[in-house]
Tab-separated table of C-alpha atoms in Angstrom:
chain	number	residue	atom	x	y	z
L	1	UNK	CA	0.000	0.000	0.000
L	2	UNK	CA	1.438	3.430	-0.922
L	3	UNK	CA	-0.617	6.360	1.360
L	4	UNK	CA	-0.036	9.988	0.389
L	5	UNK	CA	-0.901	11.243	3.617
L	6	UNK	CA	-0.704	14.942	3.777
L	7	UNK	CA	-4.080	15.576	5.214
L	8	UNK	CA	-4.428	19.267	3.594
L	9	UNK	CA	-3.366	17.580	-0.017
L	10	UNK	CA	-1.572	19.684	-2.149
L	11	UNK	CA	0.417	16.396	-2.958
L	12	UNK	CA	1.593	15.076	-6.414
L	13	UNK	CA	0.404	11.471	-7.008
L	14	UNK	CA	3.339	9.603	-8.658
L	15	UNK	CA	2.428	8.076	-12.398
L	16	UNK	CA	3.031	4.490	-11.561
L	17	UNK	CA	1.377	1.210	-11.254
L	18	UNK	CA	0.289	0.390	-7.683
L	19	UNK	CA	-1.317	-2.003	-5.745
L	20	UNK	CA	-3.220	0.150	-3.035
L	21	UNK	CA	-3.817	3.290	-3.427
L	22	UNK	CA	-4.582	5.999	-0.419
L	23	UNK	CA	-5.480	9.454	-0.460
L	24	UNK	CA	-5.598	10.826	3.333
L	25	UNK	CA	-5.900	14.027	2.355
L	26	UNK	CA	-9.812	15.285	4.621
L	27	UNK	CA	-8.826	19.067	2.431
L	28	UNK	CA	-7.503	20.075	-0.495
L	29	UNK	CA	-6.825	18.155	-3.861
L	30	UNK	CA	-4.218	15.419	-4.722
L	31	UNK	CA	-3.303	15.757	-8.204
L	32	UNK	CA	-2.552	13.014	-10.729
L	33	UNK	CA	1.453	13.504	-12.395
L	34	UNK	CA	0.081	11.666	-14.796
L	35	UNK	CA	-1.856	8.192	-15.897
L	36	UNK	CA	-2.310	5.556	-12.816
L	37	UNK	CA	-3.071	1.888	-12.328
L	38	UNK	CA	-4.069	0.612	-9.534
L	39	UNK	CA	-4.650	-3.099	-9.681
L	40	UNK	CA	-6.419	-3.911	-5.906
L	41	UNK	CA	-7.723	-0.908	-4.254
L	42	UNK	CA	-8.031	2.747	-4.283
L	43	UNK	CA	-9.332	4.856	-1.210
L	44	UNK	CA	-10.169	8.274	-1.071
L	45	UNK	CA	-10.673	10.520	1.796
L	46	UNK	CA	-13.853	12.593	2.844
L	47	UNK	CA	-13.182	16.059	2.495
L	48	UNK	CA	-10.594	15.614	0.055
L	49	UNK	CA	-10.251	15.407	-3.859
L	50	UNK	CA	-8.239	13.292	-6.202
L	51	UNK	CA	-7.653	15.464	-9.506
L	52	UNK	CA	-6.602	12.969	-12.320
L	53	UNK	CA	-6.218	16.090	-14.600
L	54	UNK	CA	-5.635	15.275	-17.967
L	55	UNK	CA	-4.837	11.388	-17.036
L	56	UNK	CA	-6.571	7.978	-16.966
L	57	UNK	CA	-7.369	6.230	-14.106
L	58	UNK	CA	-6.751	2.088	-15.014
L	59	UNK	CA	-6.797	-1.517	-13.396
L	60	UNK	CA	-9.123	-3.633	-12.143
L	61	UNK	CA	-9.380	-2.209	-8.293
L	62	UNK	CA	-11.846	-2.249	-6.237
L	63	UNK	CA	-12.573	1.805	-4.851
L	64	UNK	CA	-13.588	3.241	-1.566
L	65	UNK	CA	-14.700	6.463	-3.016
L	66	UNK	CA	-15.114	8.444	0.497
L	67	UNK	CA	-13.793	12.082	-1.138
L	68	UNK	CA	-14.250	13.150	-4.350
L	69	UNK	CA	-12.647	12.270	-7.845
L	70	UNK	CA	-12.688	14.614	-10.867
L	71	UNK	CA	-11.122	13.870	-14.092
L	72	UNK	CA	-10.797	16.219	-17.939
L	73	UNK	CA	-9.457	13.476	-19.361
L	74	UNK	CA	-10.750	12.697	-23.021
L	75	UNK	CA	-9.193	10.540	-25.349
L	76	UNK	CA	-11.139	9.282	-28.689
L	77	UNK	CA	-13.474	7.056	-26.810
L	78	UNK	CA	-11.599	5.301	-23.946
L	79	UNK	CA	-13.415	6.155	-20.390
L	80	UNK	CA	-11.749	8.552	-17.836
L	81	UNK	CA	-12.303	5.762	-15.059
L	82	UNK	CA	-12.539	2.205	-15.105
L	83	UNK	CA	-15.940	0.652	-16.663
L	84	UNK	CA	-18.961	-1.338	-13.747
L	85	UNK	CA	-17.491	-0.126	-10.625
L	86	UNK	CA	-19.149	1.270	-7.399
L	87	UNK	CA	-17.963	4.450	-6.717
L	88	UNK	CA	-19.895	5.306	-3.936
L	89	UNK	CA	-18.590	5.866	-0.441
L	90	UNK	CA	-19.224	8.747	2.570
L	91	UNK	CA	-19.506	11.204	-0.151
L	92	UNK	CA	-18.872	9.397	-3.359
L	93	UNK	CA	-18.477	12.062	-5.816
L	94	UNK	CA	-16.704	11.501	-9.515
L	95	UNK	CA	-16.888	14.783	-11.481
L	96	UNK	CA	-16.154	15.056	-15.428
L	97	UNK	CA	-14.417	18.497	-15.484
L	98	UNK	CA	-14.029	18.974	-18.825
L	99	UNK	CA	-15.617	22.144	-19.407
L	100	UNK	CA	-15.692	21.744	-23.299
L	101	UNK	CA	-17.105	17.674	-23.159
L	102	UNK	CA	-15.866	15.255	-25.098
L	103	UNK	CA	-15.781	12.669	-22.243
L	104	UNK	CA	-16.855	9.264	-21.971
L	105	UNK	CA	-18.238	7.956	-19.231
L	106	UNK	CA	-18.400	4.454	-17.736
L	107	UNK	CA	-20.959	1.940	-17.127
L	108	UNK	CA	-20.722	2.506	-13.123
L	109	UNK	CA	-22.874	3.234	-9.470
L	110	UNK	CA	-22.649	6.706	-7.475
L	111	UNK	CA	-23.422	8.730	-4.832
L	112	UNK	CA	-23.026	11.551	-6.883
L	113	UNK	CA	-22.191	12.514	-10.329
L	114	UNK	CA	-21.490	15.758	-11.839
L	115	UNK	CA	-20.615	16.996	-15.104
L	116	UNK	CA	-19.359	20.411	-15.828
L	117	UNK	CA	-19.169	20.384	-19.463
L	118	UNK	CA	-20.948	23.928	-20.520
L	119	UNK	CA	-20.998	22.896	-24.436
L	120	UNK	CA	-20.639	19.559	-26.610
L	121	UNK	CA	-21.303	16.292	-25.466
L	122	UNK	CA	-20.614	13.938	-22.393
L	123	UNK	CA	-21.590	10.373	-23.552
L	124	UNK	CA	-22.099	7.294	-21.573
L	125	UNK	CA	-20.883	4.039	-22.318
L	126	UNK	CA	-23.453	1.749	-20.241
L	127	UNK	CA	-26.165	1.925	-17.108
L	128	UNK	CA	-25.293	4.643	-15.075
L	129	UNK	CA	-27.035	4.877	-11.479
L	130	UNK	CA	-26.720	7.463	-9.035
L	131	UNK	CA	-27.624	9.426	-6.166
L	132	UNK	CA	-27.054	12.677	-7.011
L	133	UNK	CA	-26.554	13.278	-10.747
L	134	UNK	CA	-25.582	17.306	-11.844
L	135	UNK	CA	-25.586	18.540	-15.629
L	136	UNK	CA	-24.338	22.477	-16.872
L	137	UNK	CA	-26.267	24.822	-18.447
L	138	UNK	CA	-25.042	24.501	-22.609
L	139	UNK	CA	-23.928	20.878	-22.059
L	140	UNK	CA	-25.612	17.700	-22.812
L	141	UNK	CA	-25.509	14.148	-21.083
L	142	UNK	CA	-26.221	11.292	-24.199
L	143	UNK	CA	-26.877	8.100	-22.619
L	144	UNK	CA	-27.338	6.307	-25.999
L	145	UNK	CA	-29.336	3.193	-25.646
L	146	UNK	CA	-28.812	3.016	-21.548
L	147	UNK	CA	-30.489	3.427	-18.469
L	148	UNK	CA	-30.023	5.917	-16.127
L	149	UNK	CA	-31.156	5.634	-12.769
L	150	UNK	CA	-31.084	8.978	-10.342
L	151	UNK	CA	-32.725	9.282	-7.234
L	152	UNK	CA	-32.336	13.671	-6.737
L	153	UNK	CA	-31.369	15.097	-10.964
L	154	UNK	CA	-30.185	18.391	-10.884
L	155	UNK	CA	-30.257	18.885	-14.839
L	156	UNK	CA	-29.333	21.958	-15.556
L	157	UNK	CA	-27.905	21.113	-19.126
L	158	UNK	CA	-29.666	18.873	-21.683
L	159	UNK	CA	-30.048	15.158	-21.093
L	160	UNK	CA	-30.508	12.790	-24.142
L	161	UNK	CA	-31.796	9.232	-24.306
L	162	UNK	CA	-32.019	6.552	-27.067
L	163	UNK	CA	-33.629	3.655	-24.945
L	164	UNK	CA	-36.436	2.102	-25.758
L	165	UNK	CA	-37.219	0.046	-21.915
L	166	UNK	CA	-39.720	1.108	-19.723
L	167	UNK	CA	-37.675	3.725	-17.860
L	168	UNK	CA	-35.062	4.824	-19.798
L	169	UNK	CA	-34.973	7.449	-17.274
L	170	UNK	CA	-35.877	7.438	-13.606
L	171	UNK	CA	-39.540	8.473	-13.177
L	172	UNK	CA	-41.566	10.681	-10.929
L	173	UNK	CA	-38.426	12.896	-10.858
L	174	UNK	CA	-37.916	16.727	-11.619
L	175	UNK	CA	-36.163	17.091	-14.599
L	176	UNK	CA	-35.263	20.436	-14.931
L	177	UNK	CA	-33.326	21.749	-18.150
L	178	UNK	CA	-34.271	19.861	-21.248
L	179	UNK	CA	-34.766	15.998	-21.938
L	180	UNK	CA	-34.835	14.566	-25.614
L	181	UNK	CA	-35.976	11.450	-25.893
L	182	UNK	CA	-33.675	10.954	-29.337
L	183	UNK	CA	-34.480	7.416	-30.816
L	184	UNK	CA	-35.045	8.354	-34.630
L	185	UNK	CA	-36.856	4.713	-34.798
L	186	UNK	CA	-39.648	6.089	-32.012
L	187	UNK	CA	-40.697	3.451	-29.050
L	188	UNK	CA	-39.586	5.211	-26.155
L	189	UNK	CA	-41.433	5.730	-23.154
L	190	UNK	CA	-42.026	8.794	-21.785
L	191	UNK	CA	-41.375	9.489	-18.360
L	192	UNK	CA	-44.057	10.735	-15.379
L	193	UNK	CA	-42.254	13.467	-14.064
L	194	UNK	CA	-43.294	16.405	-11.357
């Protein structure tokens, strides 16, 4: 196990392959010197953030999201964070960054999930549920043909949907912003919403 454990952060977080990962930091951000693998487990702090910056985050660990992790990076179509993982934890947060979009984003459960992107395109890349999910005025969410689950949507952006189940989006929700149910082919359902 490797612990950067400067509990104000500030710290640099090695590029390097690593087989447990811990941010202490309970202030301040860690920030990623470049891409990092972590092939068992990665923990982050409440109160603190891990900023992968421009740089993936790889392997097939297990996290203990207690802080917060936000990433810009965006590369053709390869995910910022690793695909089906749980990213919840005491606060849980991943948030794509990149204020211009382009990001792809992971089949994966949250506690909360924000995107910042304020024009072009975030897309997803499988079933995404959350607790808290957050879009930006001027940028969209595409889900394609998946799900998206979201107990409290804060959608202050556009959200788009292709698929064609029952609830392509959660139901009986607020959905501020705009929603465009996009499937050129028709047979979606439409939502109850309040």
């Amino acid at each position: 196990t490797v612990n950067y454990s400067l509990s104000t952060g500030g710290q640099t977080i090695k590029s390097a392959t690593y087989n447990n990962l811990t941010l202490s930091n309970t202030s301040g951000t860690d920030t990623a010197g470049g891409t990092l693998t972590v092939n068992t487990g990665l923990t982050t702090t409440n109160g603190g953030t891990l900023d992968m910056s421009t740089y993936q985050l790889l392997g097939g660990f297990t996290p203990t999201n207690n802080g917060t992790i936000t990433t810009s990076y965006a590369s053709g179509t390869n995910p910022a964070i690793p695909t089906g993982q749980n990213w919840t934890g005491t606060t849980g947060g991943v948030t794509f960054a990149l204020a211009t979009g382009a990001q792809y984003v992971p089949a994966g459960t949250f506690t909360t999930l924000i995107f910042s992107n304020t024009s072009n395109t975030d897309t997803a890349q499988g079933i995404i549920t959350t607790t808290n999910l957050t879009t930006t005025s001027g940028g969209t969410l595409d889900m394609g043909s998946y799900a998206l689950t979201v107990t409290t949507p804060t959608n202050g952006g556009t959200l788009k949907t292709q698929n064609t189940s029952a609830t392509p989006i959660s139901s009986g929700k607020t959905w501020t912003g705009t929603v465009v149910y996009s499937s050129t082919a028709g047979g979606q359902t439409v939502v109850a919403g309040i």
